[in-house]
Short mmCIF file of N, CA and C in Angstrom, two decimals:
data_model
loop_
_atom_site.label_atom_id
_atom_site.label_comp_id
_atom_site.label_asym_id
_atom_site.label_seq_id
_atom_site.Cartn_x
_atom_site.Cartn_y
_atom_site.Cartn_z
N UNK A 20 3.12 -11.39 29.10
CA UNK A 20 2.24 -11.05 27.99
C UNK A 20 2.88 -11.52 26.67
N UNK A 21 2.14 -12.33 25.94
CA UNK A 21 2.65 -12.86 24.67
C UNK A 21 2.26 -11.90 23.54
N UNK A 22 3.28 -11.44 22.82
CA UNK A 22 3.02 -10.53 21.70
C UNK A 22 2.75 -11.33 20.44
N UNK A 23 1.65 -11.02 19.81
CA UNK A 23 1.35 -11.69 18.55
C UNK A 23 2.12 -11.02 17.42
N UNK A 24 2.63 -11.78 16.48
CA UNK A 24 3.32 -11.17 15.35
C UNK A 24 2.35 -10.38 14.48
N UNK A 25 2.79 -9.16 14.12
CA UNK A 25 1.92 -8.30 13.32
C UNK A 25 1.83 -8.80 11.88
N UNK A 26 2.86 -9.52 11.45
CA UNK A 26 2.90 -9.98 10.06
C UNK A 26 1.73 -10.88 9.70
N UNK A 27 1.35 -11.79 10.61
CA UNK A 27 0.27 -12.72 10.28
C UNK A 27 -1.05 -11.98 10.10
N UNK A 28 -1.28 -10.96 10.94
CA UNK A 28 -2.54 -10.22 10.82
C UNK A 28 -2.57 -9.41 9.53
N UNK A 29 -1.46 -8.75 9.18
CA UNK A 29 -1.45 -7.96 7.95
C UNK A 29 -1.56 -8.86 6.73
N UNK A 30 -0.90 -10.03 6.77
CA UNK A 30 -1.00 -10.97 5.65
C UNK A 30 -2.45 -11.44 5.51
N UNK A 31 -3.10 -11.72 6.63
CA UNK A 31 -4.49 -12.17 6.59
C UNK A 31 -5.40 -11.09 6.02
N UNK A 32 -5.19 -9.83 6.45
CA UNK A 32 -6.00 -8.73 5.94
C UNK A 32 -5.77 -8.53 4.45
N UNK A 33 -4.50 -8.57 4.03
CA UNK A 33 -4.19 -8.42 2.60
C UNK A 33 -4.81 -9.56 1.80
N UNK A 34 -4.71 -10.78 2.31
CA UNK A 34 -5.25 -11.93 1.59
C UNK A 34 -6.76 -11.85 1.48
N UNK A 35 -7.44 -11.46 2.57
CA UNK A 35 -8.90 -11.38 2.53
C UNK A 35 -9.37 -10.28 1.59
N UNK A 36 -8.68 -9.12 1.60
CA UNK A 36 -9.08 -8.04 0.70
C UNK A 36 -8.80 -8.43 -0.75
N UNK A 37 -7.66 -9.10 -1.00
CA UNK A 37 -7.36 -9.56 -2.35
C UNK A 37 -8.37 -10.60 -2.80
N UNK A 38 -8.77 -11.50 -1.88
CA UNK A 38 -9.74 -12.54 -2.22
C UNK A 38 -11.08 -11.92 -2.57
N UNK A 39 -11.52 -10.92 -1.77
CA UNK A 39 -12.79 -10.25 -2.05
C UNK A 39 -12.72 -9.51 -3.38
N UNK A 40 -11.59 -8.83 -3.64
CA UNK A 40 -11.44 -8.10 -4.89
C UNK A 40 -11.43 -9.06 -6.07
N UNK A 41 -10.75 -10.21 -5.92
CA UNK A 41 -10.67 -11.19 -7.00
C UNK A 41 -12.05 -11.77 -7.30
N UNK A 42 -12.81 -12.11 -6.25
CA UNK A 42 -14.16 -12.66 -6.46
C UNK A 42 -15.05 -11.62 -7.13
N UNK A 43 -14.96 -10.37 -6.67
CA UNK A 43 -15.80 -9.31 -7.23
C UNK A 43 -15.48 -9.09 -8.70
N UNK A 44 -14.19 -9.05 -9.06
CA UNK A 44 -13.82 -8.81 -10.45
C UNK A 44 -14.19 -10.00 -11.32
N UNK A 45 -14.08 -11.22 -10.79
CA UNK A 45 -14.45 -12.39 -11.59
C UNK A 45 -15.96 -12.43 -11.82
N UNK A 46 -16.75 -12.01 -10.82
CA UNK A 46 -18.19 -11.94 -11.02
C UNK A 46 -18.54 -10.89 -12.06
N UNK A 47 -17.86 -9.74 -12.03
CA UNK A 47 -18.11 -8.69 -13.01
C UNK A 47 -17.72 -9.18 -14.40
N UNK A 48 -16.60 -9.90 -14.49
CA UNK A 48 -16.15 -10.42 -15.78
C UNK A 48 -17.15 -11.44 -16.32
N UNK A 49 -17.64 -12.34 -15.48
CA UNK A 49 -18.62 -13.33 -15.93
C UNK A 49 -19.91 -12.64 -16.37
N UNK A 50 -20.34 -11.61 -15.65
CA UNK A 50 -21.54 -10.86 -16.02
C UNK A 50 -21.33 -10.18 -17.36
N UNK A 51 -20.16 -9.62 -17.59
CA UNK A 51 -19.86 -8.95 -18.86
C UNK A 51 -19.87 -9.96 -20.01
N UNK A 52 -19.30 -11.14 -19.78
CA UNK A 52 -19.26 -12.18 -20.83
C UNK A 52 -20.68 -12.63 -21.16
N UNK A 53 -21.51 -12.86 -20.16
CA UNK A 53 -22.87 -13.32 -20.42
C UNK A 53 -23.68 -12.24 -21.13
N UNK A 54 -23.47 -10.97 -20.76
CA UNK A 54 -24.18 -9.89 -21.44
C UNK A 54 -23.77 -9.80 -22.90
N UNK A 55 -22.48 -9.93 -23.20
CA UNK A 55 -22.02 -9.86 -24.59
C UNK A 55 -22.54 -11.05 -25.38
N UNK A 56 -22.62 -12.23 -24.74
CA UNK A 56 -23.17 -13.40 -25.43
C UNK A 56 -24.65 -13.18 -25.74
N UNK A 57 -25.39 -12.60 -24.80
CA UNK A 57 -26.81 -12.35 -25.04
C UNK A 57 -27.01 -11.31 -26.13
N UNK A 58 -26.09 -10.34 -26.21
CA UNK A 58 -26.20 -9.31 -27.24
C UNK A 58 -25.88 -9.92 -28.61
N UNK A 59 -24.88 -10.81 -28.65
CA UNK A 59 -24.48 -11.40 -29.93
C UNK A 59 -25.54 -12.35 -30.47
N UNK A 60 -26.20 -13.12 -29.60
CA UNK A 60 -27.16 -14.12 -30.06
C UNK A 60 -28.60 -13.66 -29.92
#
């Protein structure tokens, strides 16, 4: 039985959660910038 290293799975989970969080925050930031631009103009 070949044991898979646990490190690769945890790194993948951390990277995917960080990637989702980063995309979500960047979308929120872009939405906030566009809303402030619409309010200013």
